[in-house]
Amino acid sequence: MSRSLFPARALRGEVTVPGDKSISHRAVMLGALAEGDTHISGFLMGEDCLSTISCFRKMGVKIDVTDNAVVVHGAGLHGLQPPAELLYTGNSGTTTRLLCGILAGQPFSSTLNGDASIQKRPMGRIIIPLERMGAKIDGRDGNLCPLHLSPAPLTGIRYELPVASAQLKSAVLLAGLFAAGTTTVIEPAPSRDHTERMLRGMGAEVVSDGCTITLTPPQRLHAVDIDVPGDISSAAYFLVAGLIVPDSDIIIRNVGINPTRTGILDALEAMGAHIERRNLRGTVEPVCDLRVRSSRLHGTVIGGALIPRLIDELPVLAVAAAFADGETVIRDAQELKVKESNRIAAMTAELSRAGADIRETEDGMVIQGGKLLHGADFVSCADHRIAMSMAVCALGCSGSSTIDDPACAAISYPAFFDTLDSLREPRTTRSDKL
Ligand code: S3P
């Protein structure tokens, strides 16, 4: 069912965004492979992370879920059981790719598959290095899901990643847990390093020297308590909303600011954003509160090593660019084409519906900002980040808009629309808005 979206006069107040999606997935996966109980607080109860839980339960791992706390009763590195049925990964690329790395090293066969979007996403990028380690993987047409894995002994490799992808890096490192000898991955630019941090926290030796990461397979991983910080990818919607809606002042509590994830702050600050970092804290993963106030934004160039540090925030950054003065160029971002949707095509089409001046390029978008945007009937392409980005855009459009599939936000942020509405000033009733 579609949802109406209305312009906002001001956004004020505080929000706490749900737990980080990448860290939540890894907490379940590594907790399952550890010895002892992993207590996870702040876990993201989004559909993607629930897919990860469901896959590990099918391999005999006991996982208790209450409200937003999760306890994973670890099976140990060699304790996963053969699944009796297909492992269904839903819409989640992270579940599919990281799990494939783990399954490659198991002494049993397994089959992985996901929804229509997952069945289109490239898996050749993980199959190639995993096969080089000795894994046996059959994909549909070679490099697509479903993937069927058969048991085979693994040997560590030294592998240069063709793209800066944390999913690819993590799949190889996780397979390395079960390999003979060390595994080294070399990234073209640093991508999120949550796997490396968590593995170290659980006792594994992971040495990282800039873009080169080496894992020595451990005898065992030991369970630790994990407090998942708020997801900066979810905070990004409120950052851009607060910047583009006049008279706004929003505090976003408990946001993870791992330096491999803060490209969004760097890009927005380069565009003239007023964002304050307060109460810096956190050990394994740094955390702070963010305060954002409406700001006059100007265009910028976003490319190179910045891209992997803000890859999931590019759709909402395109919205910020449409409200900024002057030109914004997003380049080196061809990876956007193989996300939950082709996000370059999707954002170009959706922002154009509102009257933005945006042009698709081979590896990104060029946006001439500052046009007056009008409300429109937006299409999410079944992609949570497109739906939420267009909801932010609608706040700054003249007239009302709709979004066709607001429910897809539940992949990463089930309460997104209500939380966004809770910030509206002056407080309005539905009849006021109409
Ligand atoms: C993720 C890595 C990124 C990101 C995805 C989550 C992860 O994908 O887009 O949402 O948790 O490792 P790539 O590594 O494929 O760029």
Short mmCIF file of C-alpha atoms and ligand atoms in Angstrom, two decimals:
data_model
loop_
_atom_site.label_atom_id
_atom_site.label_comp_id
_atom_site.label_asym_id
_atom_site.label_seq_id
_atom_site.Cartn_x
_atom_site.Cartn_y
_atom_site.Cartn_z
CA MET A 1 0.00 0.00 0.00
CA SER A 2 1.35 3.43 -0.89
CA ARG A 3 1.94 6.16 1.68
CA SER A 4 1.38 9.91 1.39
CA LEU A 5 4.37 12.13 2.09
CA PHE A 6 4.06 15.81 3.00
CA PRO A 7 6.44 18.76 2.98
CA ALA A 8 7.79 19.83 6.39
CA ARG A 9 8.11 23.36 7.78
CA ALA A 10 10.73 22.37 10.37
CA LEU A 11 12.09 19.20 11.97
CA ARG A 12 13.02 19.28 15.64
CA GLY A 13 13.75 16.80 18.38
CA GLU A 14 15.79 13.71 19.12
CA VAL A 15 15.91 10.31 17.51
CA THR A 16 17.71 7.07 18.25
CA VAL A 17 18.27 5.12 15.06
CA PRO A 18 18.17 1.30 15.04
CA GLY A 19 21.31 -0.79 15.38
CA ASP A 20 23.94 -1.00 12.68
CA LYS A 21 22.96 -3.56 10.04
CA SER A 22 26.51 -4.65 9.16
CA ILE A 23 27.50 -5.12 12.82
CA SER A 24 24.23 -6.93 13.67
CA HIS A 25 24.80 -9.51 10.91
CA ARG A 26 28.39 -10.11 11.99
CA ALA A 27 27.47 -10.39 15.68
CA VAL A 28 25.16 -13.33 14.86
CA MET A 29 27.57 -14.99 12.43
CA LEU A 30 30.68 -14.73 14.60
CA GLY A 31 28.66 -15.39 17.77
CA ALA A 32 27.51 -18.66 16.15
CA LEU A 33 31.14 -19.64 15.48
CA ALA A 34 32.38 -18.62 18.94
CA GLU A 35 32.55 -20.68 22.12
CA GLY A 36 30.16 -19.40 24.78
CA ASP A 37 27.17 -17.05 24.70
CA THR A 38 27.27 -13.79 22.75
CA HIS A 39 24.88 -11.23 24.26
CA ILE A 40 23.96 -8.63 21.65
CA SER A 41 22.23 -5.39 22.67
CA GLY A 42 20.97 -2.83 20.18
CA PHE A 43 20.52 -5.55 17.54
CA LEU A 44 18.75 -4.38 14.37
CA MET A 45 15.42 -6.22 14.15
CA GLY A 46 15.23 -5.54 10.41
CA GLU A 47 14.31 -8.20 7.88
CA ASP A 48 17.88 -8.64 6.61
CA CYS A 49 19.32 -9.42 10.05
CA LEU A 50 16.39 -11.72 10.84
CA SER A 51 17.33 -13.64 7.66
CA THR A 52 20.81 -14.16 9.13
CA ILE A 53 19.33 -15.47 12.39
CA SER A 54 17.05 -17.84 10.50
CA CYS A 55 19.95 -19.30 8.46
CA PHE A 56 22.05 -20.02 11.56
CA ARG A 57 19.11 -21.57 13.39
CA LYS A 58 18.78 -23.95 10.43
CA MET A 59 22.37 -25.02 11.15
CA GLY A 60 21.53 -25.92 14.74
CA VAL A 61 22.61 -22.69 16.45
CA LYS A 62 20.37 -21.73 19.38
CA ILE A 63 19.53 -18.02 19.20
CA ASP A 64 17.18 -16.33 21.71
CA VAL A 65 15.48 -13.12 20.57
CA THR A 66 13.70 -10.75 22.97
CA ASP A 67 12.72 -7.16 22.08
CA ASN A 68 16.02 -5.78 20.80
CA ALA A 69 18.34 -8.17 22.65
CA VAL A 70 19.71 -11.34 21.12
CA VAL A 71 21.69 -14.15 22.71
CA VAL A 72 23.62 -16.45 20.39
CA HIS A 73 24.65 -19.73 22.01
CA GLY A 74 27.86 -20.33 20.08
CA ALA A 75 28.41 -23.69 18.38
CA GLY A 76 32.18 -23.19 18.10
CA LEU A 77 34.22 -22.99 14.91
CA HIS A 78 33.45 -26.58 13.99
CA GLY A 79 29.99 -26.93 15.49
CA LEU A 80 27.58 -25.92 12.70
CA GLN A 81 25.17 -28.72 11.71
CA PRO A 82 24.15 -29.59 8.13
CA PRO A 83 20.95 -27.68 7.32
CA ALA A 84 17.95 -29.88 6.49
CA GLU A 85 16.67 -27.33 3.98
CA LEU A 86 17.76 -24.47 1.74
CA LEU A 87 19.23 -21.44 3.54
CA TYR A 88 17.01 -18.52 2.52
CA THR A 89 18.73 -15.12 2.71
CA GLY A 90 15.78 -12.93 1.68
CA ASN A 91 16.88 -9.53 0.33
CA SER A 92 20.22 -9.56 2.14
CA GLY A 93 23.46 -9.37 0.16
CA THR A 94 25.47 -9.35 3.39
CA THR A 95 23.85 -12.58 4.61
CA THR A 96 24.33 -14.24 1.23
CA ARG A 97 27.96 -13.31 0.67
CA LEU A 98 29.32 -13.62 4.22
CA LEU A 99 27.45 -16.87 4.81
CA CYS A 100 28.88 -18.26 1.56
CA GLY A 101 32.38 -17.65 2.96
CA ILE A 102 31.51 -19.58 6.12
CA LEU A 103 29.73 -22.41 4.27
CA ALA A 104 32.68 -22.86 1.91
CA GLY A 105 34.68 -24.21 4.85
CA GLN A 106 32.06 -26.60 6.28
CA PRO A 107 32.23 -30.41 6.06
CA PHE A 108 28.65 -30.55 4.68
CA SER A 109 26.76 -29.47 1.56
CA SER A 110 24.37 -26.52 1.57
CA THR A 111 22.28 -24.42 -0.79
CA LEU A 112 21.77 -20.67 -0.47
CA ASN A 113 19.14 -18.56 -2.17
CA GLY A 114 17.34 -15.25 -1.72
CA ASP A 115 14.56 -13.14 -3.22
CA ALA A 116 14.28 -11.86 -6.81
CA SER A 117 16.77 -9.03 -6.14
CA ILE A 118 19.36 -11.39 -4.61
CA GLN A 119 19.00 -13.70 -7.61
CA LYS A 120 20.17 -10.85 -9.86
CA ARG A 121 23.15 -9.76 -7.75
CA PRO A 122 26.67 -10.81 -8.82
CA MET A 123 28.13 -13.69 -6.83
CA GLY A 124 31.08 -14.32 -9.18
CA ARG A 125 33.06 -11.83 -7.10
CA ILE A 126 32.97 -14.20 -4.10
CA ILE A 127 32.98 -17.48 -6.04
CA ILE A 128 36.30 -16.65 -7.75
CA PRO A 129 38.44 -16.19 -4.58
CA LEU A 130 36.61 -18.90 -2.65
CA GLU A 131 37.24 -21.41 -5.47
CA ARG A 132 40.85 -20.32 -5.48
CA MET A 133 40.93 -21.35 -1.82
CA GLY A 134 39.62 -24.78 -2.86
CA ALA A 135 35.86 -24.29 -2.33
CA LYS A 136 33.32 -26.12 -4.48
CA ILE A 137 30.50 -23.77 -5.46
CA ASP A 138 27.92 -24.15 -8.22
CA GLY A 139 25.92 -21.07 -9.08
CA ARG A 140 23.06 -20.62 -11.53
CA ASP A 141 24.69 -19.58 -14.82
CA GLY A 142 28.00 -19.72 -12.96
CA ASN A 143 27.73 -16.59 -10.85
CA LEU A 144 24.14 -16.17 -9.64
CA CYS A 145 22.03 -17.50 -6.77
CA PRO A 146 21.01 -20.16 -5.91
CA LEU A 147 24.49 -21.28 -4.87
CA HIS A 148 25.19 -24.89 -4.04
CA LEU A 149 28.27 -25.60 -1.90
CA SER A 150 29.94 -28.99 -1.44
CA PRO A 151 32.57 -29.81 1.19
CA ALA A 152 36.21 -29.28 0.19
CA PRO A 153 39.42 -28.50 2.11
CA LEU A 154 40.46 -24.83 1.96
CA THR A 155 43.91 -23.25 1.80
CA GLY A 156 44.63 -19.61 2.63
CA ILE A 157 45.31 -17.25 -0.29
CA ARG A 158 46.60 -13.78 -0.97
CA TYR A 159 43.89 -12.03 -2.95
CA GLU A 160 43.63 -8.58 -4.49
CA LEU A 161 39.99 -7.50 -4.46
CA PRO A 162 38.84 -6.09 -7.81
CA VAL A 163 36.38 -3.79 -5.95
CA ALA A 164 36.44 -2.17 -2.51
CA SER A 165 33.70 -4.34 -1.00
CA ALA A 166 33.39 -5.28 2.65
CA GLN A 167 31.08 -8.13 1.72
CA LEU A 168 33.71 -9.63 -0.57
CA LYS A 169 36.56 -8.98 1.87
CA SER A 170 34.56 -10.53 4.72
CA ALA A 171 33.55 -13.61 2.70
CA VAL A 172 37.22 -14.37 2.01
CA LEU A 173 38.32 -13.69 5.61
CA LEU A 174 35.50 -15.85 7.02
CA ALA A 175 36.49 -18.72 4.71
CA GLY A 176 40.04 -18.10 5.96
CA LEU A 177 38.88 -19.14 9.46
CA PHE A 178 38.60 -22.70 8.07
CA ALA A 179 41.64 -22.68 5.77
CA ALA A 180 45.13 -24.08 6.18
CA GLY A 181 47.60 -21.17 6.45
CA THR A 182 47.02 -17.44 6.50
CA THR A 183 44.63 -15.52 4.26
CA THR A 184 45.49 -12.04 3.00
CA VAL A 185 43.15 -9.65 1.19
CA ILE A 186 44.28 -6.43 -0.45
CA GLU A 187 41.62 -3.77 -1.02
CA PRO A 188 41.82 -0.99 -3.62
CA ALA A 189 40.51 1.38 -0.90
CA PRO A 190 39.45 0.72 2.70
CA SER A 191 35.91 -0.63 3.11
CA ARG A 192 34.05 -1.09 6.40
CA ASP A 193 36.18 -3.12 8.82
CA HIS A 194 33.57 -4.46 11.27
CA THR A 195 34.52 -8.10 10.54
CA GLU A 196 38.17 -7.46 11.36
CA ARG A 197 37.33 -5.59 14.57
CA MET A 198 34.93 -8.26 15.80
CA LEU A 199 37.27 -11.13 14.93
CA ARG A 200 40.03 -9.45 16.93
CA GLY A 201 37.63 -8.87 19.84
CA MET A 202 36.90 -12.62 19.82
CA GLY A 203 40.60 -13.49 19.96
CA ALA A 204 41.62 -14.00 16.32
CA GLU A 205 44.85 -12.53 14.95
CA VAL A 206 43.92 -10.08 12.20
CA VAL A 207 46.68 -7.72 11.11
CA SER A 208 45.71 -4.72 9.06
CA ASP A 209 48.18 -2.46 7.37
CA GLY A 210 46.17 0.13 5.40
CA CYS A 211 44.54 -1.83 2.61
CA THR A 212 46.20 -5.21 3.36
CA ILE A 213 44.53 -7.47 5.91
CA THR A 214 45.92 -10.82 7.05
CA LEU A 215 44.06 -13.40 9.12
CA THR A 216 45.78 -16.29 10.90
CA PRO A 217 43.16 -19.00 11.44
CA PRO A 218 42.45 -19.23 15.18
CA GLN A 219 42.01 -22.43 17.22
CA ARG A 220 38.81 -20.94 18.58
CA LEU A 221 36.80 -17.72 18.87
CA HIS A 222 35.53 -16.71 22.30
CA ALA A 223 32.15 -15.10 22.81
CA VAL A 224 32.01 -11.42 23.83
CA ASP A 225 29.14 -9.08 24.62
CA ILE A 226 28.36 -6.80 21.70
CA ASP A 227 26.62 -3.45 22.04
CA VAL A 228 25.59 -2.54 18.48
CA PRO A 229 25.77 1.22 17.83
CA GLY A 230 23.07 3.04 15.86
CA ASP A 231 23.49 2.71 12.09
CA ILE A 232 25.06 5.78 10.47
CA SER A 233 23.38 4.66 7.23
CA SER A 234 20.00 5.14 8.95
CA ALA A 235 21.14 8.37 10.65
CA ALA A 236 21.96 9.70 7.16
CA TYR A 237 18.24 10.20 6.37
CA PHE A 238 17.81 12.46 9.40
CA LEU A 239 21.05 14.29 8.66
CA VAL A 240 19.91 15.20 5.16
CA ALA A 241 16.34 15.89 6.30
CA GLY A 242 17.62 18.26 9.02
CA LEU A 243 19.88 20.02 6.55
CA ILE A 244 17.35 20.65 3.78
CA VAL A 245 14.25 21.51 5.84
CA PRO A 246 14.50 25.11 7.13
CA ASP A 247 14.56 25.83 10.90
CA SER A 248 15.50 22.27 11.76
CA ASP A 249 17.57 21.10 14.70
CA ILE A 250 17.84 17.35 15.32
CA ILE A 251 19.93 15.27 17.70
CA ILE A 252 20.61 11.69 16.63
CA ARG A 253 21.74 9.61 19.60
CA ASN A 254 24.26 6.78 19.72
CA VAL A 255 25.50 6.69 16.13
CA GLY A 256 28.42 4.45 15.12
CA ILE A 257 31.25 6.55 13.69
CA ASN A 258 33.76 3.92 12.65
CA PRO A 259 36.05 5.91 10.28
CA THR A 260 35.36 3.45 7.45
CA ARG A 261 31.69 4.56 7.62
CA THR A 262 31.85 8.33 8.14
CA GLY A 263 32.20 9.38 4.51
CA ILE A 264 28.66 10.78 4.73
CA LEU A 265 29.79 13.28 7.40
CA ASP A 266 32.84 14.27 5.33
CA ALA A 267 30.77 14.75 2.18
CA LEU A 268 28.00 16.75 3.87
CA GLU A 269 30.54 18.91 5.70
CA ALA A 270 32.26 19.59 2.37
CA MET A 271 28.85 20.77 1.14
CA GLY A 272 28.56 23.26 4.01
CA ALA A 273 26.59 21.19 6.54
CA HIS A 274 26.47 22.09 10.26
CA ILE A 275 26.91 18.74 11.99
CA GLU A 276 28.28 18.50 15.53
CA ARG A 277 29.73 15.31 17.04
CA ARG A 278 29.07 15.11 20.78
CA ASN A 279 29.82 12.66 23.60
CA LEU A 280 32.42 10.62 21.74
CA ARG A 281 32.66 7.15 23.29
CA GLY A 282 32.95 3.44 22.42
CA THR A 283 35.87 1.05 22.30
CA VAL A 284 35.65 -1.64 19.61
CA GLU A 285 33.34 0.60 17.55
CA PRO A 286 33.43 4.39 18.18
CA VAL A 287 30.08 6.07 18.87
CA CYS A 288 28.78 9.63 19.34
CA ASP A 289 25.62 11.75 19.23
CA LEU A 290 25.16 13.90 16.14
CA ARG A 291 23.45 17.29 16.10
CA VAL A 292 22.37 18.62 12.73
CA ARG A 293 20.93 22.03 11.91
CA SER A 294 19.51 23.38 8.66
CA SER A 295 22.33 24.58 6.46
CA ARG A 296 22.79 26.19 3.11
CA LEU A 297 24.45 23.46 1.05
CA HIS A 298 26.60 23.81 -2.05
CA GLY A 299 27.69 21.26 -4.64
CA THR A 300 30.79 19.09 -4.38
CA VAL A 301 32.62 16.20 -6.01
CA ILE A 302 32.23 12.77 -4.38
CA GLY A 303 34.52 10.03 -5.70
CA GLY A 304 37.64 7.90 -5.20
CA ALA A 305 38.39 6.42 -1.78
CA LEU A 306 35.41 8.28 -0.28
CA ILE A 307 32.94 6.03 -2.17
CA PRO A 308 33.29 2.83 -0.10
CA ARG A 309 33.01 4.98 3.07
CA LEU A 310 29.54 6.20 2.07
CA ILE A 311 28.32 3.68 -0.50
CA ASP A 312 24.90 3.12 1.08
CA GLU A 313 24.36 6.84 1.70
CA LEU A 314 24.74 7.90 -1.95
CA PRO A 315 20.98 7.82 -2.68
CA VAL A 316 20.24 10.27 0.14
CA LEU A 317 23.35 12.31 -0.73
CA ALA A 318 21.84 12.71 -4.21
CA VAL A 319 18.79 14.21 -2.47
CA ALA A 320 21.04 16.61 -0.54
CA ALA A 321 22.71 17.56 -3.83
CA ALA A 322 19.34 18.34 -5.43
CA PHE A 323 18.71 20.90 -2.65
CA ALA A 324 22.27 22.33 -2.75
CA ASP A 325 23.41 25.32 -4.79
CA GLY A 326 25.45 24.41 -7.87
CA GLU A 327 26.74 21.16 -9.27
CA THR A 328 27.45 17.90 -7.48
CA VAL A 329 29.33 15.14 -9.26
CA ILE A 330 29.20 11.58 -7.91
CA ARG A 331 31.74 9.37 -9.64
CA ASP A 332 33.59 6.03 -9.20
CA ALA A 333 30.31 4.66 -7.86
CA GLN A 334 29.49 1.93 -10.41
CA GLU A 335 28.90 -0.43 -7.47
CA LEU A 336 25.57 1.35 -7.00
CA LYS A 337 24.30 -0.51 -10.05
CA VAL A 338 24.49 -3.88 -8.27
CA LYS A 339 22.84 -3.02 -4.96
CA GLU A 340 19.24 -3.94 -4.00
CA SER A 341 18.31 -2.00 -7.16
CA ASN A 342 20.35 -0.12 -9.75
CA ARG A 343 20.60 2.92 -7.49
CA ILE A 344 22.05 5.20 -10.16
CA ALA A 345 19.09 4.58 -12.47
CA ALA A 346 16.60 4.62 -9.60
CA MET A 347 17.73 7.92 -8.08
CA THR A 348 17.99 9.57 -11.49
CA ALA A 349 14.42 8.52 -12.33
CA GLU A 350 12.92 9.40 -8.94
CA LEU A 351 14.58 12.79 -8.48
CA SER A 352 13.63 13.65 -12.08
CA ARG A 353 9.96 13.00 -11.23
CA ALA A 354 10.20 15.84 -8.68
CA GLY A 355 11.75 18.16 -11.27
CA ALA A 356 15.42 17.83 -10.27
CA ASP A 357 18.13 18.37 -12.87
CA ILE A 358 20.01 15.07 -12.63
CA ARG A 359 21.90 13.09 -15.21
CA GLU A 360 22.99 9.48 -15.01
CA THR A 361 26.63 8.76 -15.91
CA GLU A 362 28.56 5.51 -16.37
CA ASP A 363 29.79 5.56 -12.77
CA GLY A 364 27.51 7.96 -10.92
CA MET A 365 25.31 11.04 -11.32
CA VAL A 366 25.66 14.73 -12.06
CA ILE A 367 23.16 16.93 -10.25
CA GLN A 368 22.56 20.63 -10.84
CA GLY A 369 21.05 21.61 -7.51
CA GLY A 370 18.83 24.42 -6.39
CA LYS A 371 15.80 23.78 -8.63
CA LEU A 372 12.42 24.08 -6.92
CA LEU A 373 11.18 20.52 -6.53
CA HIS A 374 7.51 19.54 -6.63
CA GLY A 375 5.74 16.56 -5.07
CA ALA A 376 5.42 13.39 -7.16
CA ASP A 377 4.43 9.73 -7.01
CA PHE A 378 7.73 8.06 -6.20
CA VAL A 379 8.64 4.43 -6.90
CA SER A 380 10.90 2.62 -4.44
CA CYS A 381 12.04 -0.17 -6.84
CA ALA A 382 11.56 -2.47 -3.79
CA ASP A 383 14.73 -0.88 -2.40
CA HIS A 384 14.64 0.33 1.21
CA ARG A 385 17.24 3.04 0.65
CA ILE A 386 15.41 4.47 -2.36
CA ALA A 387 12.11 4.56 -0.41
CA MET A 388 13.68 6.38 2.56
CA SER A 389 15.67 8.77 0.37
CA MET A 390 12.55 9.82 -1.52
CA ALA A 391 10.67 10.30 1.77
CA VAL A 392 13.40 12.78 2.75
CA CYS A 393 13.16 14.47 -0.63
CA ALA A 394 9.37 14.83 -0.23
CA LEU A 395 9.93 16.93 2.93
CA GLY A 396 11.47 19.66 0.79
CA CYS A 397 9.10 19.48 -2.20
CA SER A 398 6.18 21.81 -2.77
CA GLY A 399 2.92 19.86 -2.48
CA SER A 400 2.42 16.29 -1.37
CA SER A 401 3.98 13.10 -2.73
CA THR A 402 3.45 9.38 -2.43
CA ILE A 403 5.76 6.41 -2.16
CA ASP A 404 4.50 3.13 -3.63
CA ASP A 405 6.07 0.61 -1.26
CA PRO A 406 6.92 2.13 2.13
CA ALA A 407 6.98 -1.36 3.70
CA CYS A 408 10.35 -2.11 2.08
CA ALA A 409 11.98 0.25 4.63
CA ALA A 410 11.62 -2.67 7.10
CA ILE A 411 14.70 -4.25 5.53
CA SER A 412 16.85 -1.88 7.57
CA TYR A 413 14.53 0.52 9.46
CA PRO A 414 11.06 -0.79 10.35
CA ALA A 415 9.91 2.40 12.20
CA PHE A 416 11.41 4.88 9.74
CA PHE A 417 8.29 6.73 8.54
CA ASP A 418 6.80 7.17 12.03
CA THR A 419 10.12 8.39 13.42
CA LEU A 420 10.47 10.91 10.61
CA ASP A 421 6.93 12.18 11.24
CA SER A 422 7.64 12.50 14.97
CA LEU A 423 10.14 15.30 14.23
CA ARG A 424 7.68 17.59 12.41
CA GLU A 425 7.19 21.09 13.82
CA PRO A 426 4.69 22.47 14.42
CA ARG A 427 3.09 19.21 15.49
CA THR A 428 0.41 18.43 12.94
CA THR A 429 -2.45 16.03 12.77
CA ARG A 430 -3.16 14.05 9.66
CA SER A 431 -6.08 16.37 8.82
CA ASP A 432 -3.77 19.44 9.09
CA LYS A 433 -1.45 17.84 6.57
CA LEU A 434 -4.25 17.08 4.17
C1 S3P B 1 28.01 -4.22 3.62
C2 S3P B 1 28.87 -3.81 2.66
C3 S3P B 1 28.46 -2.96 1.53
C4 S3P B 1 27.13 -2.29 1.77
C5 S3P B 1 26.12 -3.24 2.34
C6 S3P B 1 26.61 -3.81 3.66
C7 S3P B 1 28.52 -5.12 4.70
O1 S3P B 1 28.34 -3.77 0.37
O2 S3P B 1 26.65 -1.73 0.59
O3 S3P B 1 24.89 -2.58 2.58
O4 S3P B 1 27.84 -5.27 5.73
O5 S3P B 1 29.60 -5.67 4.53
P1 S3P B 1 29.61 -4.05 -0.55
O6 S3P B 1 30.64 -4.62 0.31
O7 S3P B 1 29.15 -5.06 -1.56
O8 S3P B 1 29.96 -2.72 -1.15
#
